[in-house]
Amino acid sequence: MKKTDCLIIGSGPAGYTAAIYASRANLQPIMIQGLQPGGQLTTTTDVENFPGYPNGIMGPDMMEDLKKQAERFGTKIISGFVTKVDFCNKKGDYHKIIVDEKDTYMSKTIIISTGASAKYLGLESEKKFMGFGVSACAVCDGFFYKGEDVVVVGGGDSAAEESIYLSKLCKKVYLLVRKDSMRASKIMQKRVLKTSNIEVLFNHETKDIIGDQNVNKIRVINNQNNQEREIDATGFFVAIGHKPNTDVFKGQIKMDSSGYIVTKADSSLTDIHGVFASGDVQDSVYRQAVTAAGSGCMAALDAEKYLSEFE
Ligand code: NDP
């Protein structure tokens, strides 16, 4: 069993920023990285909107830099997944965390930065072809569809970004948008619309994903006139948003109806003493790397303040 003052769960921009601040404050934090070390940005390409990078930076490179920065000040990084938590609501007491069902950590403060994961449509065929044509990450899997035709679903920035990425590899990209307009930022919409091998199909939804071993057709429906058609495509990329990674905390901490952890206004405080939340796990609105990093900083400062009450 390991004891510490500060344990950080999750290794995205929020977790690493919390680690940098907590380690510089000499809290000697332990970070449990989670299933996707580095978080969502490790599956993206160019990050052009994080301040301080005038030429942009690749997502995985940015996360590697953040990791090095956290380690430089003494953060101990553990590769593992939190499988159980037992939060104690007595001020100053230790919370219990089980990693990989076997290792026990006791910590006076916990910073939850577990982020969010990709959502899927919920079709049976989507499950059937997962890894055989269906993906939620163009950067991870786009390479396999080089020179082929693919379909992307969604109307937000993720769908726009994935379509643009795939357009550079694939012969043709069909983007299915269920409404008559996209939710993506204007600049991303403009890039999509001016890319010659992206065809945006507004008011279109997915009826089925068809194939033998691998995907070879997508049946779509125009929700205005109910006309169906089949698109020949070997890849199907789902980019319809995310779900907070909070299953392990259910029943232990206050969440909203979508499962996002509720924090007190202008702070990272949760309803449990000594447990703080930062990044996408508590933010269904902004969901940006820079806002996640900012809230990671807040969580570390809140944890430090909390611990100082017991010195
Ligand atoms: P969003 O929640 O912004 O968008 C989800 C999209 O998927 C919406 O267009 C929605 O449609 C559509 N959708 C949802 N469910 C379905 C369904 N069942 N069938 C078909 N379509 C569906 O998620 P994103 O992942 O795109 O973005 C999340 C956040 O991350 C945003 O704030 C975004 O700005 C940011 N982001 C920024 C990037 C960047 O700056 N480089 C890159 C990627 C994301 P509808 O509009 O009809 O609800």
mmCIF file of C-alpha atoms and ligand atoms in Angstrom:
data_model
loop_
_atom_site.group_PDB
_atom_site.id
_atom_site.type_symbol
_atom_site.label_atom_id
_atom_site.label_comp_id
_atom_site.label_asym_id
_atom_site.label_seq_id
_atom_site.Cartn_x
_atom_site.Cartn_y
_atom_site.Cartn_z
ATOM 1 C CA MET A 1 0.000 0.000 0.000
ATOM 2 C CA LYS A 2 1.362 3.459 -0.969
ATOM 3 C CA LYS A 3 0.530 6.695 0.843
ATOM 4 C CA THR A 4 0.721 10.168 -0.623
ATOM 5 C CA ASP A 5 -0.678 13.676 -0.152
ATOM 6 C CA CYS A 6 -1.775 14.130 -3.754
ATOM 7 C CA LEU A 7 -2.905 11.574 -6.308
ATOM 8 C CA ILE A 8 -3.896 12.600 -9.829
ATOM 9 C CA ILE A 9 -6.084 10.313 -11.925
ATOM 10 C CA GLY A 10 -5.707 10.836 -15.690
ATOM 11 C CA SER A 11 -2.953 12.154 -17.930
ATOM 12 C CA GLY A 12 -4.480 14.684 -20.343
ATOM 13 C CA PRO A 13 -3.726 18.434 -20.317
ATOM 14 C CA ALA A 14 -5.667 18.821 -17.041
ATOM 15 C CA GLY A 15 -3.837 15.992 -15.243
ATOM 16 C CA TYR A 16 -0.372 17.037 -16.389
ATOM 17 C CA THR A 17 -0.949 20.691 -15.548
ATOM 18 C CA ALA A 18 -2.199 19.696 -12.099
ATOM 19 C CA ALA A 19 0.944 17.533 -11.771
ATOM 20 C CA ILE A 20 3.269 20.400 -12.762
ATOM 21 C CA TYR A 21 1.710 22.743 -10.205
ATOM 22 C CA ALA A 22 1.420 20.112 -7.442
ATOM 23 C CA SER A 23 5.002 18.919 -7.875
ATOM 24 C CA ARG A 24 6.380 22.466 -7.950
ATOM 25 C CA ALA A 25 4.487 23.036 -4.672
ATOM 26 C CA ASN A 26 6.341 20.000 -3.279
ATOM 27 C CA LEU A 27 3.231 17.837 -2.898
ATOM 28 C CA GLN A 28 5.140 14.944 -4.549
ATOM 29 C CA PRO A 29 2.114 13.852 -6.566
ATOM 30 C CA ILE A 30 1.536 10.391 -7.949
ATOM 31 C CA MET A 31 -0.239 10.250 -11.306
ATOM 32 C CA ILE A 32 -2.197 7.207 -12.487
ATOM 33 C CA GLN A 33 -2.085 7.554 -16.271
ATOM 34 C CA GLY A 34 -5.195 5.610 -17.303
ATOM 35 C CA LEU A 35 -5.990 3.551 -20.395
ATOM 36 C CA GLN A 36 -5.000 6.258 -22.871
ATOM 37 C CA PRO A 37 -1.801 7.899 -21.589
ATOM 38 C CA GLY A 38 -1.754 11.511 -22.751
ATOM 39 C CA GLY A 39 -5.524 11.532 -23.299
ATOM 40 C CA GLN A 40 -7.506 12.665 -26.318
ATOM 41 C CA LEU A 41 -4.780 14.893 -27.744
ATOM 42 C CA THR A 42 -2.657 11.845 -28.498
ATOM 43 C CA THR A 43 -5.217 10.969 -31.176
ATOM 44 C CA THR A 44 -5.247 14.379 -32.844
ATOM 45 C CA THR A 45 -2.894 15.959 -35.376
ATOM 46 C CA ASP A 46 -2.163 19.697 -35.419
ATOM 47 C CA VAL A 47 -3.147 21.707 -32.374
ATOM 48 C CA GLU A 48 -3.260 25.257 -33.651
ATOM 49 C CA ASN A 49 -5.140 26.968 -30.858
ATOM 50 C CA PHE A 50 -2.995 26.273 -27.787
ATOM 51 C CA PRO A 51 -1.341 29.591 -26.827
ATOM 52 C CA GLY A 52 2.420 29.694 -27.214
ATOM 53 C CA TYR A 53 2.750 27.621 -30.399
ATOM 54 C CA PRO A 54 2.632 30.106 -33.301
ATOM 55 C CA ASN A 55 3.196 27.305 -35.843
ATOM 56 C CA GLY A 56 0.962 24.767 -34.067
ATOM 57 C CA ILE A 57 2.142 21.527 -32.484
ATOM 58 C CA MET A 58 1.238 17.875 -32.988
ATOM 59 C CA GLY A 59 -1.048 16.637 -30.174
ATOM 60 C CA PRO A 60 1.172 13.657 -29.169
ATOM 61 C CA ASP A 61 4.270 15.928 -29.068
ATOM 62 C CA MET A 62 2.493 18.395 -26.813
ATOM 63 C CA MET A 63 1.508 15.627 -24.394
ATOM 64 C CA GLU A 64 5.060 14.244 -24.354
ATOM 65 C CA ASP A 65 6.344 17.748 -23.466
ATOM 66 C CA LEU A 66 3.769 18.074 -20.674
ATOM 67 C CA LYS A 67 4.798 14.670 -19.302
ATOM 68 C CA LYS A 68 8.481 15.641 -19.261
ATOM 69 C CA GLN A 69 7.616 18.931 -17.554
ATOM 70 C CA ALA A 70 5.626 17.129 -14.821
ATOM 71 C CA GLU A 71 8.405 14.566 -14.294
ATOM 72 C CA ARG A 72 11.053 17.289 -14.131
ATOM 73 C CA PHE A 73 9.514 18.539 -10.867
ATOM 74 C CA GLY A 74 9.147 15.073 -9.341
ATOM 75 C CA THR A 75 5.725 13.753 -10.367
ATOM 76 C CA LYS A 76 5.714 9.961 -10.119
ATOM 77 C CA ILE A 77 3.872 8.560 -13.125
ATOM 78 C CA ILE A 78 2.269 5.136 -12.813
ATOM 79 C CA SER A 79 1.005 3.207 -15.819
ATOM 80 C CA GLY A 80 -2.313 1.745 -14.649
ATOM 81 C CA PHE A 81 -6.078 2.104 -14.534
ATOM 82 C CA VAL A 82 -8.165 2.981 -11.478
ATOM 83 C CA THR A 83 -10.614 0.119 -10.912
ATOM 84 C CA LYS A 84 -12.156 1.158 -7.574
ATOM 85 C CA VAL A 85 -12.343 4.228 -5.358
ATOM 86 C CA ASP A 86 -13.434 4.605 -1.777
ATOM 87 C CA PHE A 87 -13.735 8.284 -0.960
ATOM 88 C CA CYS A 88 -13.779 9.317 2.684
ATOM 89 C CA ASN A 89 -15.777 12.421 3.482
ATOM 90 C CA LYS A 90 -13.996 13.203 6.754
ATOM 91 C CA LYS A 91 -11.835 16.290 6.349
ATOM 92 C CA GLY A 92 -8.123 15.451 6.306
ATOM 93 C CA ASP A 93 -8.564 11.668 6.072
ATOM 94 C CA TYR A 94 -7.157 9.424 3.367
ATOM 95 C CA HIS A 95 -9.102 8.380 0.265
ATOM 96 C CA LYS A 96 -8.512 4.865 -1.048
ATOM 97 C CA ILE A 97 -7.799 4.115 -4.704
ATOM 98 C CA ILE A 98 -7.308 0.668 -6.215
ATOM 99 C CA VAL A 99 -5.264 0.445 -9.409
ATOM 100 C CA ASP A 100 -5.544 -2.510 -11.817
ATOM 101 C CA GLU A 101 -7.631 -4.362 -9.174
ATOM 102 C CA LYS A 102 -4.562 -5.029 -7.015
ATOM 103 C CA ASP A 103 -2.502 -1.984 -5.977
ATOM 104 C CA THR A 104 -3.804 0.208 -3.152
ATOM 105 C CA TYR A 105 -3.027 3.913 -2.912
ATOM 106 C CA MET A 106 -4.093 6.111 0.001
ATOM 107 C CA SER A 107 -4.106 9.862 -0.602
ATOM 108 C CA LYS A 108 -5.277 12.934 1.308
ATOM 109 C CA THR A 109 -6.192 14.680 -1.928
ATOM 110 C CA ILE A 110 -7.371 13.283 -5.249
ATOM 111 C CA ILE A 111 -7.471 15.229 -8.494
ATOM 112 C CA ILE A 112 -9.808 13.596 -11.013
ATOM 113 C CA SER A 113 -8.789 14.416 -14.593
ATOM 114 C CA THR A 114 -10.074 11.363 -16.412
ATOM 115 C CA GLY A 115 -11.456 13.289 -19.402
ATOM 116 C CA ALA A 116 -14.078 11.974 -21.783
ATOM 117 C CA SER A 117 -14.329 9.228 -24.447
ATOM 118 C CA ALA A 118 -15.774 9.024 -27.943
ATOM 119 C CA LYS A 119 -19.506 8.323 -28.348
ATOM 120 C CA TYR A 120 -20.897 5.844 -30.869
ATOM 121 C CA LEU A 121 -24.212 5.732 -32.738
ATOM 122 C CA GLY A 122 -25.371 2.518 -31.052
ATOM 123 C CA LEU A 123 -26.016 0.469 -34.200
ATOM 124 C CA GLU A 124 -25.511 -3.304 -34.011
ATOM 125 C CA SER A 125 -23.458 -3.202 -37.212
ATOM 126 C CA GLU A 126 -21.249 -0.502 -35.688
ATOM 127 C CA LYS A 127 -20.270 -2.941 -32.922
ATOM 128 C CA LYS A 128 -19.874 -5.802 -35.396
ATOM 129 C CA PHE A 129 -17.385 -3.908 -37.582
ATOM 130 C CA MET A 130 -15.461 -2.190 -34.778
ATOM 131 C CA GLY A 131 -11.824 -2.463 -35.840
ATOM 132 C CA PHE A 132 -12.919 -3.877 -39.218
ATOM 133 C CA GLY A 133 -13.891 -0.604 -40.833
ATOM 134 C CA VAL A 134 -15.489 1.271 -37.925
ATOM 135 C CA SER A 135 -13.333 3.688 -35.950
ATOM 136 C CA ALA A 136 -13.618 6.811 -33.800
ATOM 137 C CA CYS A 137 -10.106 7.995 -34.543
ATOM 138 C CA ALA A 138 -9.000 9.028 -38.019
ATOM 139 C CA VAL A 139 -5.458 9.719 -36.883
ATOM 140 C CA CYS A 140 -5.140 6.210 -35.435
ATOM 141 C CA ASP A 141 -6.793 4.298 -38.277
ATOM 142 C CA GLY A 142 -6.953 6.570 -41.343
ATOM 143 C CA PHE A 143 -3.771 5.066 -42.761
ATOM 144 C CA PHE A 144 -5.573 1.751 -43.342
ATOM 145 C CA TYR A 145 -7.968 3.440 -45.799
ATOM 146 C CA LYS A 146 -5.339 5.108 -47.974
ATOM 147 C CA GLY A 147 -6.701 5.655 -51.508
ATOM 148 C CA GLU A 148 -10.182 4.385 -50.542
ATOM 149 C CA ASP A 149 -13.580 6.016 -49.953
ATOM 150 C CA VAL A 150 -14.701 6.611 -46.360
ATOM 151 C CA VAL A 151 -17.648 8.057 -44.449
ATOM 152 C CA VAL A 152 -17.425 10.379 -41.424
ATOM 153 C CA VAL A 153 -20.437 11.063 -39.168
ATOM 154 C CA GLY A 154 -20.898 14.274 -37.162
ATOM 155 C CA GLY A 155 -21.169 18.011 -37.589
ATOM 156 C CA GLY A 156 -18.798 19.367 -34.930
ATOM 157 C CA ASP A 157 -15.128 20.312 -34.955
ATOM 158 C CA SER A 158 -14.088 16.676 -34.480
ATOM 159 C CA ALA A 159 -15.976 15.565 -37.583
ATOM 160 C CA ALA A 160 -14.542 18.484 -39.562
ATOM 161 C CA GLU A 161 -11.011 17.754 -38.360
ATOM 162 C CA GLU A 162 -11.301 14.016 -39.058
ATOM 163 C CA SER A 163 -12.715 14.673 -42.549
ATOM 164 C CA ILE A 164 -9.872 17.039 -43.418
ATOM 165 C CA TYR A 165 -7.304 14.581 -42.099
ATOM 166 C CA LEU A 166 -8.848 11.700 -44.065
ATOM 167 C CA SER A 167 -9.163 13.800 -47.240
ATOM 168 C CA LYS A 168 -5.358 13.858 -47.408
ATOM 169 C CA LEU A 169 -5.180 10.051 -47.351
ATOM 170 C CA CYS A 170 -8.379 8.837 -48.940
ATOM 171 C CA LYS A 171 -9.834 9.144 -52.425
ATOM 172 C CA LYS A 172 -13.153 10.542 -51.209
ATOM 173 C CA VAL A 173 -14.693 11.462 -47.853
ATOM 174 C CA TYR A 174 -18.471 11.633 -47.358
ATOM 175 C CA LEU A 175 -19.412 13.676 -44.309
ATOM 176 C CA LEU A 176 -22.872 12.841 -42.918
ATOM 177 C CA VAL A 177 -24.408 15.767 -41.007
ATOM 178 C CA ARG A 178 -27.819 15.065 -39.486
ATOM 179 C CA LYS A 179 -28.997 18.705 -39.562
ATOM 180 C CA ASP A 180 -28.973 21.238 -42.400
ATOM 181 C CA SER A 181 -25.925 22.949 -40.912
ATOM 182 C CA MET A 182 -22.720 22.059 -39.074
ATOM 183 C CA ARG A 183 -21.935 22.890 -35.464
ATOM 184 C CA ALA A 184 -18.187 23.149 -36.189
ATOM 185 C CA SER A 185 -16.415 26.520 -35.958
ATOM 186 C CA LYS A 186 -16.717 28.704 -39.078
ATOM 187 C CA ILE A 187 -13.035 28.293 -39.970
ATOM 188 C CA MET A 188 -13.283 24.485 -39.868
ATOM 189 C CA GLN A 189 -16.511 24.513 -41.909
ATOM 190 C CA LYS A 190 -14.804 26.664 -44.515
ATOM 191 C CA ARG A 191 -11.881 24.236 -44.726
ATOM 192 C CA VAL A 192 -14.241 21.279 -45.132
ATOM 193 C CA LEU A 193 -16.300 22.971 -47.828
ATOM 194 C CA LYS A 194 -13.291 24.025 -49.866
ATOM 195 C CA THR A 195 -11.705 20.541 -49.817
ATOM 196 C CA SER A 196 -12.522 19.081 -53.213
ATOM 197 C CA ASN A 197 -12.684 15.409 -52.170
ATOM 198 C CA ILE A 198 -15.016 15.966 -49.192
ATOM 199 C CA GLU A 199 -18.736 15.758 -50.002
ATOM 200 C CA VAL A 200 -20.949 17.013 -47.200
ATOM 201 C CA LEU A 201 -24.346 15.293 -47.086
ATOM 202 C CA PHE A 202 -26.560 17.502 -44.929
ATOM 203 C CA ASN A 203 -29.740 16.026 -43.372
ATOM 204 C CA HIS A 204 -28.297 12.546 -43.692
ATOM 205 C CA GLU A 205 -28.201 9.804 -41.057
ATOM 206 C CA THR A 206 -26.732 6.307 -40.919
ATOM 207 C CA LYS A 207 -29.162 3.428 -41.304
ATOM 208 C CA ASP A 208 -26.689 0.555 -41.427
ATOM 209 C CA ILE A 209 -23.096 -0.447 -41.954
ATOM 210 C CA ILE A 210 -22.789 -3.294 -44.453
ATOM 211 C CA GLY A 211 -19.978 -5.715 -45.238
ATOM 212 C CA ASP A 212 -18.665 -9.266 -45.061
ATOM 213 C CA GLN A 213 -15.471 -9.440 -43.000
ATOM 214 C CA ASN A 214 -14.911 -5.697 -43.424
ATOM 215 C CA VAL A 215 -17.124 -2.718 -44.154
ATOM 216 C CA ASN A 216 -17.903 -2.143 -47.838
ATOM 217 C CA LYS A 217 -21.113 -0.051 -47.883
ATOM 218 C CA ILE A 218 -22.959 2.432 -45.701
ATOM 219 C CA ARG A 219 -26.730 2.724 -45.989
ATOM 220 C CA VAL A 220 -27.804 6.308 -45.332
ATOM 221 C CA ILE A 221 -31.142 8.082 -45.214
ATOM 222 C CA ASN A 222 -32.030 11.632 -46.106
ATOM 223 C CA ASN A 223 -34.180 12.635 -43.120
ATOM 224 C CA GLN A 224 -36.026 15.282 -45.184
ATOM 225 C CA ASN A 225 -37.444 13.039 -47.895
ATOM 226 C CA ASN A 226 -36.753 9.600 -46.334
ATOM 227 C CA GLN A 227 -34.832 8.494 -49.406
ATOM 228 C CA GLU A 228 -32.242 5.842 -48.743
ATOM 229 C CA ARG A 229 -29.045 5.170 -50.655
ATOM 230 C CA GLU A 230 -25.907 3.102 -50.277
ATOM 231 C CA ILE A 231 -22.470 4.630 -50.343
ATOM 232 C CA ASP A 232 -19.511 2.427 -51.315
ATOM 233 C CA ALA A 233 -16.982 2.956 -48.526
ATOM 234 C CA THR A 234 -14.511 0.817 -46.601
ATOM 235 C CA GLY A 235 -14.097 3.071 -43.567
ATOM 236 C CA PHE A 236 -16.725 4.504 -41.206
ATOM 237 C CA PHE A 237 -15.511 7.141 -38.765
ATOM 238 C CA VAL A 238 -17.756 8.204 -35.898
ATOM 239 C CA ALA A 239 -17.120 11.753 -34.629
ATOM 240 C CA ILE A 240 -20.256 12.688 -32.675
ATOM 241 C CA GLY A 241 -18.902 13.865 -29.356
ATOM 242 C CA HIS A 242 -17.805 12.367 -26.069
ATOM 243 C CA LYS A 243 -18.915 10.843 -22.753
ATOM 244 C CA PRO A 244 -17.177 11.709 -19.461
ATOM 245 C CA ASN A 245 -15.016 8.913 -18.028
ATOM 246 C CA THR A 246 -16.679 8.710 -14.646
ATOM 247 C CA ASP A 247 -18.060 5.168 -14.391
ATOM 248 C CA VAL A 248 -15.619 4.209 -11.615
ATOM 249 C CA PHE A 249 -16.784 7.190 -9.493
ATOM 250 C CA LYS A 250 -20.548 6.437 -9.719
ATOM 251 C CA GLY A 251 -22.233 6.624 -6.330
ATOM 252 C CA GLN A 252 -19.131 8.177 -4.739
ATOM 253 C CA ILE A 253 -19.323 11.765 -5.968
ATOM 254 C CA LYS A 254 -21.931 14.207 -7.261
ATOM 255 C CA MET A 255 -22.450 14.103 -11.044
ATOM 256 C CA ASP A 256 -24.916 15.736 -13.422
ATOM 257 C CA SER A 257 -27.421 13.779 -15.510
ATOM 258 C CA SER A 258 -24.817 13.178 -18.264
ATOM 259 C CA GLY A 259 -22.236 11.865 -15.796
ATOM 260 C CA TYR A 260 -20.030 14.963 -15.636
ATOM 261 C CA ILE A 261 -18.608 15.605 -12.152
ATOM 262 C CA VAL A 262 -20.167 18.682 -10.558
ATOM 263 C CA THR A 263 -17.680 21.260 -9.266
ATOM 264 C CA LYS A 264 -18.465 24.282 -7.120
ATOM 265 C CA ALA A 265 -18.553 27.564 -9.055
ATOM 266 C CA ASP A 266 -15.149 29.124 -9.795
ATOM 267 C CA SER A 267 -13.251 26.212 -8.259
ATOM 268 C CA SER A 268 -12.358 22.541 -8.736
ATOM 269 C CA LEU A 269 -14.047 21.521 -5.455
ATOM 270 C CA THR A 270 -16.430 18.553 -5.587
ATOM 271 C CA ASP A 271 -18.923 17.526 -2.912
ATOM 272 C CA ILE A 272 -16.218 15.358 -1.249
ATOM 273 C CA HIS A 273 -13.559 16.924 1.000
ATOM 274 C CA GLY A 274 -10.124 16.652 -0.604
ATOM 275 C CA VAL A 275 -11.407 15.462 -3.987
ATOM 276 C CA PHE A 276 -11.044 17.896 -6.882
ATOM 277 C CA ALA A 277 -12.011 17.605 -10.552
ATOM 278 C CA SER A 278 -10.458 19.261 -13.594
ATOM 279 C CA GLY A 279 -10.657 19.130 -17.375
ATOM 280 C CA ASP A 280 -13.290 17.525 -19.605
ATOM 281 C CA VAL A 281 -14.534 15.228 -16.823
ATOM 282 C CA GLN A 282 -16.257 18.274 -15.285
ATOM 283 C CA ASP A 283 -16.646 20.475 -18.357
ATOM 284 C CA SER A 284 -19.308 19.742 -20.946
ATOM 285 C CA VAL A 285 -19.164 23.276 -22.319
ATOM 286 C CA TYR A 286 -15.668 24.468 -23.273
ATOM 287 C CA ARG A 287 -13.788 21.134 -23.632
ATOM 288 C CA GLN A 288 -10.570 22.676 -24.903
ATOM 289 C CA ALA A 289 -6.992 21.663 -24.098
ATOM 290 C CA VAL A 290 -6.290 25.159 -22.791
ATOM 291 C CA THR A 291 -9.363 25.270 -20.539
ATOM 292 C CA ALA A 292 -8.550 21.764 -19.284
ATOM 293 C CA ALA A 293 -4.990 22.856 -18.496
ATOM 294 C CA GLY A 294 -6.309 25.948 -16.679
ATOM 295 C CA SER A 295 -8.654 23.881 -14.554
ATOM 296 C CA GLY A 296 -5.814 21.424 -13.782
ATOM 297 C CA CYS A 297 -3.868 24.357 -12.386
ATOM 298 C CA MET A 298 -6.917 25.344 -10.290
ATOM 299 C CA ALA A 299 -7.227 21.792 -8.917
ATOM 300 C CA ALA A 300 -3.578 21.701 -7.829
ATOM 301 C CA LEU A 301 -3.897 25.092 -6.114
ATOM 302 C CA ASP A 302 -7.128 23.969 -4.408
ATOM 303 C CA ALA A 303 -5.456 20.728 -3.248
ATOM 304 C CA GLU A 304 -2.463 22.635 -1.902
ATOM 305 C CA LYS A 305 -4.735 25.033 -0.007
ATOM 306 C CA TYR A 306 -6.742 22.110 1.423
ATOM 307 C CA LEU A 307 -3.578 20.315 2.607
ATOM 308 C CA SER A 308 -2.157 23.483 4.179
ATOM 309 C CA GLU A 309 -5.151 23.527 6.563
ATOM 310 C CA PHE A 310 -3.749 20.390 8.245
ATOM 311 C CA GLU A 311 -0.109 21.432 8.554
HETATM 312 P P1 NDP B 1 -19.692 18.218 -30.505
HETATM 313 O O1 NDP B 1 -20.528 17.829 -29.351
HETATM 314 O O2 NDP B 1 -19.286 19.627 -30.680
HETATM 315 O O3 NDP B 1 -20.453 17.802 -31.872
HETATM 316 C C1 NDP B 1 -21.032 16.549 -32.027
HETATM 317 C C2 NDP B 1 -21.638 16.486 -33.431
HETATM 318 O O4 NDP B 1 -22.111 15.162 -33.647
HETATM 319 C C3 NDP B 1 -22.817 17.428 -33.598
HETATM 320 O O5 NDP B 1 -22.794 17.989 -34.898
HETATM 321 C C4 NDP B 1 -24.009 16.494 -33.436
HETATM 322 O O6 NDP B 1 -25.099 16.855 -34.204
HETATM 323 C C5 NDP B 1 -23.465 15.202 -34.009
HETATM 324 N N1 NDP B 1 -24.162 14.045 -33.471
HETATM 325 C C6 NDP B 1 -24.362 13.713 -32.170
HETATM 326 N N2 NDP B 1 -25.021 12.540 -32.051
HETATM 327 C C7 NDP B 1 -25.249 12.131 -33.323
HETATM 328 C C8 NDP B 1 -25.877 10.993 -33.881
HETATM 329 N N3 NDP B 1 -26.413 10.045 -33.098
HETATM 330 N N4 NDP B 1 -25.929 10.885 -35.219
HETATM 331 C C9 NDP B 1 -25.370 11.828 -36.015
HETATM 332 N N5 NDP B 1 -24.766 12.941 -35.565
HETATM 333 C C10 NDP B 1 -24.684 13.083 -34.225
HETATM 334 O O7 NDP B 1 -18.444 17.229 -30.440
HETATM 335 P P2 NDP B 1 -17.003 17.367 -31.068
HETATM 336 O O8 NDP B 1 -16.341 16.117 -30.674
HETATM 337 O O9 NDP B 1 -17.039 17.684 -32.495
HETATM 338 O O10 NDP B 1 -16.322 18.582 -30.305
HETATM 339 C C11 NDP B 1 -16.248 18.640 -28.884
HETATM 340 C C12 NDP B 1 -15.515 19.898 -28.432
HETATM 341 O O11 NDP B 1 -14.123 19.819 -28.795
HETATM 342 C C13 NDP B 1 -16.062 21.145 -29.099
HETATM 343 O O12 NDP B 1 -16.041 22.189 -28.195
HETATM 344 C C14 NDP B 1 -15.075 21.406 -30.218
HETATM 345 O O13 NDP B 1 -15.012 22.760 -30.569
HETATM 346 C C15 NDP B 1 -13.766 20.911 -29.614
HETATM 347 N N6 NDP B 1 -12.821 20.463 -30.644
HETATM 348 C C16 NDP B 1 -11.868 21.334 -31.082
HETATM 349 C C17 NDP B 1 -10.968 20.959 -32.059
HETATM 350 C C18 NDP B 1 -9.949 21.945 -32.501
HETATM 351 O O14 NDP B 1 -10.056 23.102 -32.151
HETATM 352 N N7 NDP B 1 -8.929 21.542 -33.239
HETATM 353 C C19 NDP B 1 -10.999 19.616 -32.665
HETATM 354 C C20 NDP B 1 -12.061 18.785 -32.150
HETATM 355 C C21 NDP B 1 -12.929 19.211 -31.174
HETATM 356 P P3 NDP B 1 -26.065 18.115 -33.833
HETATM 357 O O15 NDP B 1 -25.260 19.353 -34.205
HETATM 358 O O16 NDP B 1 -27.215 17.852 -34.720
HETATM 359 O O17 NDP B 1 -26.362 17.998 -32.370
#
